[in-house]
């Protein structure tokens, strides 16, 4: 079977990231409008995010690998599964798609298309949480490729659902999502000033997972593009 051309792969990455962010931001707006209970609002934000990941990875994985995440793309480029030029274009599509997702969510709820967030998310515990979140996500992806490739949509969706609750940062684990969430003043937002540290932490976590996987899964790891 012929692999999809680059234009279709980039379209899949942009579309997938847009729909992921639209779900994150939109469900956060909806949850915040329906309850003042923060825990209940977070649950209302968590479940749609995990669910849409299962759907998006299932339908778009065969086209682009369904990364939707520059940290994941970085790992697969370093593994030699993705050409560096293609990886840079993937990241551009993911970031653009993420910002588009914020716009879509805002327009659905009659808000300004883009607005800067003032929500503070900073400090060593938050940064460490993002290292952990990205580490767990990438470890799950690479382990899933080794043992159960067909289950990756569910593995990723369930991982993010759980990580919303066991990490202090509510598991962004994705530089494109972090950038996109800086443009919403709603429940899921992050202050732009706090984004660079989140991105650095996410990349560190992803790289640590890659180093572990090279040893832990070495006997059966095979190059592939099927991932989040």
CSV table of C-alpha atoms in Angstrom, one decimal:
chain,number,residue,atom,x,y,z
A,1,UNK,CA,0.0,0.0,0.0
A,2,UNK,CA,1.4,3.4,-1.0
A,3,UNK,CA,2.1,5.8,2.0
A,4,UNK,CA,0.0,9.0,2.0
A,5,UNK,CA,1.8,11.9,0.4
A,6,UNK,CA,3.2,14.7,2.6
A,7,UNK,CA,0.3,17.1,1.9
A,8,UNK,CA,-2.3,14.7,3.2
A,9,UNK,CA,-0.1,13.8,6.3
A,10,UNK,CA,0.2,17.5,7.1
A,11,UNK,CA,-3.5,18.0,6.6
A,12,UNK,CA,-4.2,15.1,9.0
A,13,UNK,CA,-1.8,16.6,11.6
A,14,UNK,CA,-3.4,20.0,11.4
A,15,UNK,CA,-6.9,18.7,11.4
A,16,UNK,CA,-6.3,16.3,14.3
A,17,UNK,CA,-4.6,18.9,16.5
A,18,UNK,CA,-7.3,21.5,15.7
A,19,UNK,CA,-10.1,19.1,16.8
A,20,UNK,CA,-8.1,18.0,19.8
A,21,UNK,CA,-7.7,21.6,21.0
A,22,UNK,CA,-11.3,22.5,20.1
A,23,UNK,CA,-12.4,19.7,22.4
A,24,UNK,CA,-10.0,20.7,25.2
A,25,UNK,CA,-11.0,24.4,25.1
A,26,UNK,CA,-14.7,23.9,24.2
A,27,UNK,CA,-15.3,21.3,26.9
A,28,UNK,CA,-13.6,23.5,29.4
A,29,UNK,CA,-15.9,26.4,28.5
A,30,UNK,CA,-19.0,24.2,28.6
A,31,UNK,CA,-17.9,22.7,32.0
A,32,UNK,CA,-17.2,26.1,33.5
A,33,UNK,CA,-20.6,27.4,32.4
A,34,UNK,CA,-22.5,24.5,33.9
A,35,UNK,CA,-20.9,24.2,37.3
A,36,UNK,CA,-18.9,26.2,39.8
A,37,UNK,CA,-17.4,23.0,41.2
A,38,UNK,CA,-13.8,22.9,40.0
A,39,UNK,CA,-13.4,19.2,40.4
A,40,UNK,CA,-16.6,18.5,38.4
A,41,UNK,CA,-15.5,21.1,35.7
A,42,UNK,CA,-12.2,19.3,35.4
A,43,UNK,CA,-14.0,16.0,35.0
A,44,UNK,CA,-16.1,17.6,32.3
A,45,UNK,CA,-12.9,18.7,30.6
A,46,UNK,CA,-11.1,15.3,31.0
A,47,UNK,CA,-13.6,12.8,29.6
A,48,UNK,CA,-14.2,14.6,26.2
A,49,UNK,CA,-10.4,15.0,25.7
A,50,UNK,CA,-9.7,11.3,26.3
A,51,UNK,CA,-12.6,10.3,24.1
A,52,UNK,CA,-11.6,12.5,21.1
A,53,UNK,CA,-8.1,11.2,21.2
A,54,UNK,CA,-9.3,7.7,20.7
A,55,UNK,CA,-11.4,8.8,17.8
A,56,UNK,CA,-8.8,11.0,16.1
A,57,UNK,CA,-5.9,8.5,16.5
A,58,UNK,CA,-8.1,5.7,15.1
A,59,UNK,CA,-9.1,7.6,11.9
A,60,UNK,CA,-6.0,9.7,11.3
A,61,UNK,CA,-3.3,7.4,12.5
A,62,UNK,CA,-3.2,5.5,9.2
A,63,UNK,CA,-2.5,8.8,7.3
A,64,UNK,CA,0.0,10.7,9.4
A,65,UNK,CA,0.7,8.5,12.5
A,66,UNK,CA,-1.6,10.9,14.4
A,67,UNK,CA,1.1,12.6,16.4
A,68,UNK,CA,-0.8,15.9,17.1
A,69,UNK,CA,2.1,16.7,19.4
A,70,UNK,CA,5.6,18.3,18.6
A,71,UNK,CA,7.2,16.3,21.4
A,72,UNK,CA,6.0,13.1,19.9
A,73,UNK,CA,7.2,14.2,16.5
A,74,UNK,CA,10.6,15.0,17.9
A,75,UNK,CA,10.9,11.5,19.3
A,76,UNK,CA,10.0,9.9,16.0
A,77,UNK,CA,12.4,12.1,14.1
A,78,UNK,CA,15.2,11.1,16.5
A,79,UNK,CA,14.3,7.5,16.0
A,80,UNK,CA,14.7,7.9,12.3
A,81,UNK,CA,11.0,7.2,11.6
A,82,UNK,CA,10.4,10.7,10.2
A,83,UNK,CA,12.6,12.9,8.0
A,84,UNK,CA,13.7,16.0,9.8
A,85,UNK,CA,12.2,18.3,7.1
A,86,UNK,CA,8.9,16.4,7.4
A,87,UNK,CA,9.2,16.7,11.2
A,88,UNK,CA,9.5,20.5,11.1
A,89,UNK,CA,6.5,20.7,8.8
A,90,UNK,CA,4.5,18.4,11.1
A,91,UNK,CA,5.3,20.7,14.0
A,92,UNK,CA,4.2,23.8,12.0
A,93,UNK,CA,0.9,22.0,11.1
A,94,UNK,CA,0.3,21.0,14.7
A,95,UNK,CA,0.9,24.5,16.1
A,96,UNK,CA,-1.3,26.1,13.4
A,97,UNK,CA,-4.0,23.5,13.9
A,98,UNK,CA,-3.9,24.0,17.6
A,99,UNK,CA,-4.5,27.7,17.3
A,100,UNK,CA,-7.3,27.1,14.8
A,101,UNK,CA,-8.8,24.7,17.4
A,102,UNK,CA,-8.9,27.5,19.9
A,103,UNK,CA,-10.6,29.8,17.4
A,104,UNK,CA,-13.2,27.1,16.6
A,105,UNK,CA,-14.0,26.6,20.2
A,106,UNK,CA,-14.3,30.4,20.9
A,107,UNK,CA,-16.6,30.9,17.9
A,108,UNK,CA,-18.9,28.1,19.0
A,109,UNK,CA,-19.4,29.8,22.3
A,110,UNK,CA,-19.7,33.3,21.0
A,111,UNK,CA,-16.3,34.5,22.2
A,112,UNK,CA,-13.6,36.6,20.5
A,113,UNK,CA,-11.7,34.3,18.2
A,114,UNK,CA,-8.4,34.7,20.1
A,115,UNK,CA,-7.7,36.3,23.5
A,116,UNK,CA,-4.7,36.1,25.8
A,117,UNK,CA,-5.0,33.9,28.9
A,118,UNK,CA,-4.2,35.3,32.4
A,119,UNK,CA,-4.2,31.9,34.1
A,120,UNK,CA,-1.0,31.4,36.0
A,121,UNK,CA,0.6,27.9,35.6
A,122,UNK,CA,4.2,28.1,36.7
A,123,UNK,CA,6.6,26.8,39.3
A,124,UNK,CA,8.8,23.7,39.8
A,125,UNK,CA,5.9,21.4,40.7
A,126,UNK,CA,4.0,22.3,37.5
A,127,UNK,CA,7.2,22.0,35.4
A,128,UNK,CA,8.0,18.6,36.9
A,129,UNK,CA,4.4,17.5,36.4
A,130,UNK,CA,4.8,18.3,32.7
A,131,UNK,CA,8.1,16.3,32.5
A,132,UNK,CA,6.2,13.3,34.1
A,133,UNK,CA,3.2,13.8,31.8
A,134,UNK,CA,5.2,13.8,28.6
A,135,UNK,CA,7.4,10.9,29.9
A,136,UNK,CA,4.4,8.7,30.6
A,137,UNK,CA,2.7,9.6,27.3
A,138,UNK,CA,5.7,8.8,25.2
A,139,UNK,CA,6.6,5.7,27.2
A,140,UNK,CA,3.0,4.4,26.7
A,141,UNK,CA,3.2,5.1,22.9
A,142,UNK,CA,6.5,3.4,22.4
A,143,UNK,CA,5.5,0.5,24.7
A,144,UNK,CA,2.2,0.2,22.8
A,145,UNK,CA,4.1,0.0,19.5
A,146,UNK,CA,6.0,-2.9,20.9
A,147,UNK,CA,3.2,-4.9,22.4
A,148,UNK,CA,-0.2,-3.8,21.1
A,149,UNK,CA,-0.1,-1.4,18.1
A,150,UNK,CA,-3.8,-1.7,17.5
A,151,UNK,CA,-4.6,-0.5,21.0
A,152,UNK,CA,-2.7,2.7,20.8
A,153,UNK,CA,-5.8,5.0,20.4
A,154,UNK,CA,-7.2,3.6,23.6
A,155,UNK,CA,-3.8,3.6,25.4
A,156,UNK,CA,-3.2,7.3,24.6
A,157,UNK,CA,-6.8,8.3,25.4
A,158,UNK,CA,-6.8,6.5,28.7
A,159,UNK,CA,-3.3,7.8,29.6
A,160,UNK,CA,-4.3,11.5,29.1
A,161,UNK,CA,-7.6,10.9,30.9
A,162,UNK,CA,-5.7,9.6,33.9
A,163,UNK,CA,-2.9,12.1,33.7
A,164,UNK,CA,-5.4,15.0,33.9
A,165,UNK,CA,-5.9,13.8,37.5
A,166,UNK,CA,-2.5,12.5,38.7
A,167,UNK,CA,-0.4,15.5,37.5
A,168,UNK,CA,-0.3,18.9,39.1
A,169,UNK,CA,-0.4,20.6,35.7
A,170,UNK,CA,-3.5,18.6,34.5
A,171,UNK,CA,-1.2,17.0,31.8
A,172,UNK,CA,-0.8,19.3,28.9
A,173,UNK,CA,2.0,17.0,27.6
A,174,UNK,CA,2.0,18.7,24.3
A,175,UNK,CA,3.8,21.9,23.1
A,176,UNK,CA,1.2,22.6,20.4
A,177,UNK,CA,-1.7,22.4,22.9
A,178,UNK,CA,0.2,24.6,25.3
A,179,UNK,CA,0.7,27.3,22.7
A,180,UNK,CA,-3.0,27.1,21.6
A,181,UNK,CA,-4.2,27.3,25.2
A,182,UNK,CA,-2.3,30.5,25.7
A,183,UNK,CA,-4.9,32.1,23.4
A,184,UNK,CA,-8.0,31.3,25.5
A,185,UNK,CA,-8.9,33.2,28.7
A,186,UNK,CA,-11.2,30.4,29.7
A,187,UNK,CA,-11.0,27.3,32.0
A,188,UNK,CA,-8.2,25.6,30.0
A,189,UNK,CA,-6.0,28.6,29.4
A,190,UNK,CA,-2.4,29.2,30.3
A,191,UNK,CA,-0.6,32.5,30.6
A,192,UNK,CA,1.7,33.0,27.6
A,193,UNK,CA,4.6,33.8,29.9
A,194,UNK,CA,4.3,30.3,31.3
A,195,UNK,CA,4.3,28.5,28.0
A,196,UNK,CA,8.1,28.2,27.3
A,197,UNK,CA,8.8,26.4,30.5
A,198,UNK,CA,5.9,24.0,29.8
A,199,UNK,CA,7.3,23.3,26.3
A,200,UNK,CA,10.8,22.7,27.7
A,201,UNK,CA,9.5,20.3,30.4
A,202,UNK,CA,7.4,18.4,27.8
A,203,UNK,CA,10.4,17.9,25.5
A,204,UNK,CA,12.6,16.8,28.4
A,205,UNK,CA,10.0,14.2,29.4
A,206,UNK,CA,9.7,13.0,25.9
A,207,UNK,CA,13.4,12.6,25.5
A,208,UNK,CA,13.8,10.8,28.8
A,209,UNK,CA,11.1,8.4,27.6
A,210,UNK,CA,12.9,7.8,24.4
A,211,UNK,CA,16.1,6.9,26.3
A,212,UNK,CA,14.3,4.5,28.5
A,213,UNK,CA,12.4,2.9,25.6
A,214,UNK,CA,15.7,2.3,23.7
A,215,UNK,CA,16.7,0.0,26.6
A,216,UNK,CA,13.4,-1.3,27.9
A,217,UNK,CA,11.8,-2.1,24.6
A,218,UNK,CA,15.0,-2.7,22.6
A,219,UNK,CA,14.3,-6.3,21.7
A,220,UNK,CA,11.2,-5.7,19.7
A,221,UNK,CA,10.9,-2.0,18.9
A,222,UNK,CA,10.3,-1.5,15.2
A,223,UNK,CA,10.2,1.9,13.4
A,224,UNK,CA,6.6,3.0,12.6
A,225,UNK,CA,4.6,6.1,12.3
A,226,UNK,CA,1.6,4.9,14.3
A,227,UNK,CA,1.4,7.2,17.3
A,228,UNK,CA,-0.2,10.2,18.8
